[in-house]
Tab-separated table of C-alpha atoms in Angstrom:
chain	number	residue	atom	x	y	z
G	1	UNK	CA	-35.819	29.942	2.705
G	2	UNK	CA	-35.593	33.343	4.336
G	3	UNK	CA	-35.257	36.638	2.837
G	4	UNK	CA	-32.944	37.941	4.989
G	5	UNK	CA	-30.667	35.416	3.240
G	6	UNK	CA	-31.424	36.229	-0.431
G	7	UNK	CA	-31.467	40.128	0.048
G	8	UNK	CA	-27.718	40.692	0.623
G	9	UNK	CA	-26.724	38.679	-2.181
G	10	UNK	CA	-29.165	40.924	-4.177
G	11	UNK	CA	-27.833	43.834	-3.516
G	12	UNK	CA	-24.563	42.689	-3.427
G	13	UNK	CA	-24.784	41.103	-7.243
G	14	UNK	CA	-26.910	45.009	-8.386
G	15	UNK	CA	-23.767	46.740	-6.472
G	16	UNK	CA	-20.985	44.960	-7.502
G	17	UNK	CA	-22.134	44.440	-11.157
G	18	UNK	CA	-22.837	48.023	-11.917
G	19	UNK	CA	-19.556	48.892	-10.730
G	20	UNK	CA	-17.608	46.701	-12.708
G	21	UNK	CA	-19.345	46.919	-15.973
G	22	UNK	CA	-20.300	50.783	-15.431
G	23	UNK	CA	-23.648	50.359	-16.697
G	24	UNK	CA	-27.464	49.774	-15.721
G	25	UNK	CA	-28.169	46.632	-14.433
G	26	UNK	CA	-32.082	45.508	-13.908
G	27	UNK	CA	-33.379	43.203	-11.868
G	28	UNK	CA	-35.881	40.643	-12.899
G	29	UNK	CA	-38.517	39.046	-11.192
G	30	UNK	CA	-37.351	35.978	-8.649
G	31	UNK	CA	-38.402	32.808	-8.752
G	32	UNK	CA	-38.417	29.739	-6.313
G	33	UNK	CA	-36.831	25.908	-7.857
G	34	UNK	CA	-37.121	23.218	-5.410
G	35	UNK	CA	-36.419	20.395	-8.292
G	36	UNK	CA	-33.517	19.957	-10.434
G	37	UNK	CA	-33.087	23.186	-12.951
G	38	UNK	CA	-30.728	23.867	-15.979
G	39	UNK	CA	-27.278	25.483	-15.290
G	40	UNK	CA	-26.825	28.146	-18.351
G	41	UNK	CA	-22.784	26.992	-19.395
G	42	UNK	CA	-20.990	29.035	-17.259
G	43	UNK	CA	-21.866	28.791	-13.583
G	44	UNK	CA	-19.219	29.981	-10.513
G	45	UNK	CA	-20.197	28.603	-7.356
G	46	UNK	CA	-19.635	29.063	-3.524
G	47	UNK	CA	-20.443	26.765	-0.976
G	48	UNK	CA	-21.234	28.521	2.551
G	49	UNK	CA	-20.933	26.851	6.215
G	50	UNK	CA	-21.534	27.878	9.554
G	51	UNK	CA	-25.048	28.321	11.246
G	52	UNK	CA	-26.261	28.471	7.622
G	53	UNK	CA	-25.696	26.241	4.680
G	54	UNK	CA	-25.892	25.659	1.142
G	55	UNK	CA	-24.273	27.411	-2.039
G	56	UNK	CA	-24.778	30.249	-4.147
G	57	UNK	CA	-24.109	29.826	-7.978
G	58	UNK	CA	-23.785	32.749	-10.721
G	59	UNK	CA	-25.026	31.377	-13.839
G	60	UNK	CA	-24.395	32.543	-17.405
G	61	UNK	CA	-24.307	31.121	-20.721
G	62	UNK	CA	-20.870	31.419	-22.531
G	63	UNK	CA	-21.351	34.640	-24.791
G	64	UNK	CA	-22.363	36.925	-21.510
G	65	UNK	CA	-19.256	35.595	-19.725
G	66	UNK	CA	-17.008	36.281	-22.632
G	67	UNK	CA	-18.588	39.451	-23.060
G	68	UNK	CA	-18.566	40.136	-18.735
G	69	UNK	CA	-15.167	39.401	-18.898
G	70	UNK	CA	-14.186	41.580	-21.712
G	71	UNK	CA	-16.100	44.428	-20.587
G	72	UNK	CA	-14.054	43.980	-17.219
G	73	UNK	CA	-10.819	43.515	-18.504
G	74	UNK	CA	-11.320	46.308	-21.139
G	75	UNK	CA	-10.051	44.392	-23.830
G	76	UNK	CA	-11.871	41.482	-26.229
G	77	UNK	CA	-11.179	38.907	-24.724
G	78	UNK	CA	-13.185	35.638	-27.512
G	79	UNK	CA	-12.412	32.467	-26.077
G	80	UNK	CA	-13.022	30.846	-22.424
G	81	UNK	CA	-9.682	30.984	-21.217
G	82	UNK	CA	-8.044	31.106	-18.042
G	83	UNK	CA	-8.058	35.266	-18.017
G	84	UNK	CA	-11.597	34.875	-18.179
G	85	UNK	CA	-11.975	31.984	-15.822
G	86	UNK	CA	-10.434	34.369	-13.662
G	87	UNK	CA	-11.952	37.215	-13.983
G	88	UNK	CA	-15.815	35.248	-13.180
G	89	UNK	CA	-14.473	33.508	-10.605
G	90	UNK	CA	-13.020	37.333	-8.819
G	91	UNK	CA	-16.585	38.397	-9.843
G	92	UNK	CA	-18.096	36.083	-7.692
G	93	UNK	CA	-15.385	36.515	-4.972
G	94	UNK	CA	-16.841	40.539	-5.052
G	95	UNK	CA	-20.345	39.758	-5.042
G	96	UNK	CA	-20.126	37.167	-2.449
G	97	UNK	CA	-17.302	39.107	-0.362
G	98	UNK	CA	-19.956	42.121	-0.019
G	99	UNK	CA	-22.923	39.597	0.231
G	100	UNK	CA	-21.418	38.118	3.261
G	101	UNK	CA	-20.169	40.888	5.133
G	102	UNK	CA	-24.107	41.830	5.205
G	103	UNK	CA	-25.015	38.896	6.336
G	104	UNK	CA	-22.455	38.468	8.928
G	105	UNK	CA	-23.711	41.948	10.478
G	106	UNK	CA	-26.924	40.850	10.897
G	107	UNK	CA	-25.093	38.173	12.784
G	108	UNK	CA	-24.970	34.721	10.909
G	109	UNK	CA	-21.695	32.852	11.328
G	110	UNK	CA	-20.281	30.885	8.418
G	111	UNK	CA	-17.264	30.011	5.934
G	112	UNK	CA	-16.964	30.420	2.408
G	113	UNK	CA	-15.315	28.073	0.092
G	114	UNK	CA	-13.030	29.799	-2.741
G	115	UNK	CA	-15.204	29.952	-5.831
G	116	UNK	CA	-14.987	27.130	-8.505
G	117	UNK	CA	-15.915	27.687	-11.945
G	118	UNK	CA	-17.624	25.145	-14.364
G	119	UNK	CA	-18.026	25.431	-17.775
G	120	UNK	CA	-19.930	22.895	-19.875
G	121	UNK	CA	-23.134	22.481	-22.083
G	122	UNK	CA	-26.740	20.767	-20.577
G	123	UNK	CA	-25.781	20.996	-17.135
G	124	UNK	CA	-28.358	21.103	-14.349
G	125	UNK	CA	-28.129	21.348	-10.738
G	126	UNK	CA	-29.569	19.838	-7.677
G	127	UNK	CA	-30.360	20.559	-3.777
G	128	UNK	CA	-31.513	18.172	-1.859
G	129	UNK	CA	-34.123	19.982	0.387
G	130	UNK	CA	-33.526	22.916	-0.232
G	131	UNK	CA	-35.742	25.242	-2.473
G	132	UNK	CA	-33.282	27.410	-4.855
G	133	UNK	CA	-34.095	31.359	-5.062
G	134	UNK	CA	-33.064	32.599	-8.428
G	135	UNK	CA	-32.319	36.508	-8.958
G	136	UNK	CA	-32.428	37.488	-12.311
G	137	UNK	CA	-29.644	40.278	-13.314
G	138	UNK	CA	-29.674	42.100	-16.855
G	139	UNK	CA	-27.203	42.997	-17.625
G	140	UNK	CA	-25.621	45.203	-21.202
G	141	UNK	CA	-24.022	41.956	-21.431
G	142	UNK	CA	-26.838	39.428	-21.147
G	143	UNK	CA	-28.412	37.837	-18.222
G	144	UNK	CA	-26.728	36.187	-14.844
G	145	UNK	CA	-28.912	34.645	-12.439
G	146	UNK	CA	-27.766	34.519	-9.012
G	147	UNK	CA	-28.939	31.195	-7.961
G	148	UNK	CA	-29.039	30.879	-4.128
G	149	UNK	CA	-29.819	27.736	-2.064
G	150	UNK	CA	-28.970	28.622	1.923
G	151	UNK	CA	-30.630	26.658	5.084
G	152	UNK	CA	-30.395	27.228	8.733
G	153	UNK	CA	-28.018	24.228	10.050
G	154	UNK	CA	-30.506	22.062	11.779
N	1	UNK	CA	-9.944	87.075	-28.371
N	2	UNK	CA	-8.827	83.773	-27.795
N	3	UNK	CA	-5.908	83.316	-25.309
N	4	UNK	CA	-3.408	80.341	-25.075
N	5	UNK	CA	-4.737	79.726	-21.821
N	6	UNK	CA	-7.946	78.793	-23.294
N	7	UNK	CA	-6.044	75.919	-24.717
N	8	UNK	CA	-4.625	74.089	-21.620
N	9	UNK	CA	-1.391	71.849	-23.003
N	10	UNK	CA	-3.220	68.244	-22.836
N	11	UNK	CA	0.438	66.948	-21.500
N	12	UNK	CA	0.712	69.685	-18.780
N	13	UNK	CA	0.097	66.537	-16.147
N	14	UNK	CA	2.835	64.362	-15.291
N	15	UNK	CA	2.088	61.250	-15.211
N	16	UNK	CA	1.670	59.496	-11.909
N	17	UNK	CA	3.821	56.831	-12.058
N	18	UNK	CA	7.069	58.385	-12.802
N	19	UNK	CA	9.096	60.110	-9.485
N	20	UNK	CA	10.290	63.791	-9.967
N	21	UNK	CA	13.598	62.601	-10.592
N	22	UNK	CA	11.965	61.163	-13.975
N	23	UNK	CA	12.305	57.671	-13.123
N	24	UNK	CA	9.098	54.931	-12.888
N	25	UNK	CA	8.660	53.907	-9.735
N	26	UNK	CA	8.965	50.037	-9.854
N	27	UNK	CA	6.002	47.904	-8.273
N	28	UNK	CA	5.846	44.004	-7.161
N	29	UNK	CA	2.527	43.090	-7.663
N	30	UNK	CA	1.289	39.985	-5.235
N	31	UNK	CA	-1.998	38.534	-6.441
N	32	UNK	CA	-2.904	35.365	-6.900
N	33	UNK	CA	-5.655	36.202	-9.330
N	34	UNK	CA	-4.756	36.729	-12.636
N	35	UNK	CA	-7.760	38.885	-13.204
N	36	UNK	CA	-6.517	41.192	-10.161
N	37	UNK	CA	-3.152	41.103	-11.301
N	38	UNK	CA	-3.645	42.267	-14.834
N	39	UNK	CA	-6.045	44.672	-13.458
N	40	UNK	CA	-3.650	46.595	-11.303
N	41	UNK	CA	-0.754	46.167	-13.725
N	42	UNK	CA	-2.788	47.911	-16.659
N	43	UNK	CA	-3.803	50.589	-14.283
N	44	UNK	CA	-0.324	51.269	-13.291
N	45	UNK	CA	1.318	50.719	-16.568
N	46	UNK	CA	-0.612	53.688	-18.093
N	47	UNK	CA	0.389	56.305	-15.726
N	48	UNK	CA	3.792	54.982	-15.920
N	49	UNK	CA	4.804	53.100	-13.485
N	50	UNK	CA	6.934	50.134	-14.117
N	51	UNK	CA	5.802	46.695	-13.102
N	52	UNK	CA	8.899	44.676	-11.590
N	53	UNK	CA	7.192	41.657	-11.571
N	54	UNK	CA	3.752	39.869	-10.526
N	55	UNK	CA	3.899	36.944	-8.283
N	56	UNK	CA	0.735	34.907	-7.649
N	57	UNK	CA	1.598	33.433	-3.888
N	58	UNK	CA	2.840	35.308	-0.907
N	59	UNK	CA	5.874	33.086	-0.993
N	60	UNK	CA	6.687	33.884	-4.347
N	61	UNK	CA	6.270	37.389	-3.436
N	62	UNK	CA	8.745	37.463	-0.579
N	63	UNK	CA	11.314	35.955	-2.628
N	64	UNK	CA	11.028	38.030	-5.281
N	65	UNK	CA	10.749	41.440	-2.942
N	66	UNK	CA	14.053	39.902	-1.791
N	67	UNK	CA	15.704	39.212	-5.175
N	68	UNK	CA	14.258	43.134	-6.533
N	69	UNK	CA	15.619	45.073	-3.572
N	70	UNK	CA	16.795	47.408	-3.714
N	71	UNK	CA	15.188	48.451	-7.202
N	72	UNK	CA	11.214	47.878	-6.166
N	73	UNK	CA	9.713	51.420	-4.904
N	74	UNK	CA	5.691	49.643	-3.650
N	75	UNK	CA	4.069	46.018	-3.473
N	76	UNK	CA	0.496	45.520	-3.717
N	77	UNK	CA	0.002	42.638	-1.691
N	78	UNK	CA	-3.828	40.508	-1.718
N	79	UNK	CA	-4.527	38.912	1.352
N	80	UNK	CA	-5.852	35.576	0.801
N	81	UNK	CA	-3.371	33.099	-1.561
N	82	UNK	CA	-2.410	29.791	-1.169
N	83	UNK	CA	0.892	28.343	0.151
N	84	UNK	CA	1.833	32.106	2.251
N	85	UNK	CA	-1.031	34.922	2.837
N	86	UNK	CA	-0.514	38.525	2.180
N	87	UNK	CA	-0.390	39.452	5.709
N	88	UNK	CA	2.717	36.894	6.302
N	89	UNK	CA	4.510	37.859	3.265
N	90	UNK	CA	4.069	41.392	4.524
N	91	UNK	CA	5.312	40.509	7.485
N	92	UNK	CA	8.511	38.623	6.234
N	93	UNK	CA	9.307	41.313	3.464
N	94	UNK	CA	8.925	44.089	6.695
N	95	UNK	CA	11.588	41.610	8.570
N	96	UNK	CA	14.040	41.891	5.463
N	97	UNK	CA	13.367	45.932	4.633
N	98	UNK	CA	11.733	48.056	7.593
N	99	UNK	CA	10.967	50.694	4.884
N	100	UNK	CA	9.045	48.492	2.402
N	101	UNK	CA	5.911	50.096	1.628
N	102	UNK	CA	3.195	48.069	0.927
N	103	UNK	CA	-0.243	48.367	-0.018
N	104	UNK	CA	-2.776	45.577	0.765
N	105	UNK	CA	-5.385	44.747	-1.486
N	106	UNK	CA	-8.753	42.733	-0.320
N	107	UNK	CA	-12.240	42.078	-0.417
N	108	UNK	CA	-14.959	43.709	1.375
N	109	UNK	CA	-15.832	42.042	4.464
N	110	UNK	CA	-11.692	41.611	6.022
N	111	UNK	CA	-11.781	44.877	7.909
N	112	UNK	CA	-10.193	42.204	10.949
N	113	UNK	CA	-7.484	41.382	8.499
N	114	UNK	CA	-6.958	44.419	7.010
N	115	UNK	CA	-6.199	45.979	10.639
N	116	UNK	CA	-4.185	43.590	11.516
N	117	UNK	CA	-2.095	44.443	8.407
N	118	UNK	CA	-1.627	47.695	9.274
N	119	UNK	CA	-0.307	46.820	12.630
N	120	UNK	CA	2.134	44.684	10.964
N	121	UNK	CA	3.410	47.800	8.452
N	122	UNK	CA	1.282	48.054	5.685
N	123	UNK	CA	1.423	51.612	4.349
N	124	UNK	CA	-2.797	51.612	3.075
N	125	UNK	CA	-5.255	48.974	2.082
N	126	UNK	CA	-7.733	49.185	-1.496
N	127	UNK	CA	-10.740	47.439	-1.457
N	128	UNK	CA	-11.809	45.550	-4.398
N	129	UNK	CA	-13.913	46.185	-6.749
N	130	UNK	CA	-10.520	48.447	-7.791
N	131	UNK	CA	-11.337	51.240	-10.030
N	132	UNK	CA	-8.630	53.228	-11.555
N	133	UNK	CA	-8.627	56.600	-9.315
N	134	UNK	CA	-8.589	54.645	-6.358
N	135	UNK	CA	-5.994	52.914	-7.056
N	136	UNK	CA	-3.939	55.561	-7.919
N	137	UNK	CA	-4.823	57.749	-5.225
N	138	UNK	CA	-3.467	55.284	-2.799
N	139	UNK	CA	-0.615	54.195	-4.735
N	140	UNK	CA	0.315	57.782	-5.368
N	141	UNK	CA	-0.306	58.934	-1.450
N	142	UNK	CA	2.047	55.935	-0.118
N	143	UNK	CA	4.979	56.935	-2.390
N	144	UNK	CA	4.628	60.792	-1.253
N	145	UNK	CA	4.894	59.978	2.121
């Protein structure tokens, strides 16, 4: 997979997520996946299409989403429910929104979908040829990997 | 010595969202996520302003502009929702009342959309992430107008 690809949504994610939490955020080392690898229990995704392809998940486990979600709505918010579906799923809309207007001035093409959101415990994830670059963000909050899996539409 | 001016009155500022007449100014808010929605609501809310309603479809948000009027001062209006997008709700509402002001709210990466909103009347644009200060600077600037 090409860098060009991952970078944006790097950036984006470090931007975006220091903003909204107004607080550090570190970056930890990436790593490469090309088999099947665990989704944490709260993952938003977004397919892309155009002259590239593939999705781009944010994964979390439950207590950092709670605890993203309350730090974004300023209020405790315990339990997973549809306020804080909401709120992950707009902070994937951000991150991605920025993400892609990099990408589309460096000239790739390409559609989004509207993020979904699933929730659930011992979830994993596939891609079918395609190796998976995962950016690690810490965060006050915990940890949310950006999990991105793009190819050049052959 | 000590003056009173060293001790500023801590409610010297009015607060934003109430006209000089004393009176909120009432705002529709069109958003069809609930995160956005609260978000701009609680922001508003604490300088004052009164929130007529919050509609999660541009549809809904028409009517409702419709069924408010006269009472509703500003609309923030997000661009992409299902069943009728911000940019034809904001074009319908502008049919009904040439003087709505409206204030589109939308993601980074629409500058093509956003334009083409303010063609069609909208009074600014805030992009999200929204923090408080720039939403009330825009809100504010669009009701002094």
């Amino acid at each position: 997979m090409r860098v060009e690809y991952i970078n944006p949504f790097v950036e984006a994610s470090f931007n975006v997520l220091r903003e909204v939490l107004q607080s550090d955020v570190k970056r930890g080392e990436l790593y490469l996946k090309s088999t099947s690898m665990p989704v944490m229990g709260v993952a938003a995704i977004v397919g892309l299409a155009g002259d590239v392809e593939g999705r781009v998940l944010f994964d979390m486990d439950k207590p950092t989403a709670l605890k993203v979600a309350s730090a974004m709505n300023g209020e405790e918010l315990p339990t997973m429910d549809d306020l804080v579906k909401a709120t992950i799923t707009e902070l994937a809309n951000m991150i991605t929104a920025q993400a892609v207007t990099k990408l589309h001035e460096l000239g790739f093409r390409f559609d989004l979908t509207p993020p979904a959101i699933f929730t659930g415990d011992n979830m994993e994830v596939t891609d079918q040829d395609v190796e998976a670059l995962i950016v690690p963000m810490e965060v006050p909050q915990g940890r949310i990997e950006i999990n991105v899996a793009i190819r050049e539409r052959s | 010595m000590k003056t009173k001016d060293d001790f500023p009155s801590l409610n010297e500022r009015p607060a934003e969202g109430v006209g000089p007449d004393g009176v909120p100014f009432r705002v529709l808010i069109v958003d069809d996520s609930m995160f956005i929605g609260k978000q701009i609501s609680q922001i508003l809310s604490s300088e004052g302003f009164e929130i007529a309603g919050i509609c999660a479809d541009g549809a809904a948000g028409m009517e409702r502009y419709k069924e408010l009027f006269p009472n509703v001062d500003i609309v923030t209006m997000d661009i992409t929702m299902p069943k009728m997008d911000g940019i034809t709700a904001l074009r319908k509402i502008i049919e009904f009342d040439k003087n709505a002001k409206v204030v589109m709210i939308s993601a980074l990466g629409k500058q093509d959309l956003v334009k083409q909103a303010l063609v069609t009347g909208a009074k600014s644009y805030i992009v999200k992430p929204l923090d408080r200060k720039k939403v009330l600077e825009r809100i504010v600037a669009v009701l002094n107008k």
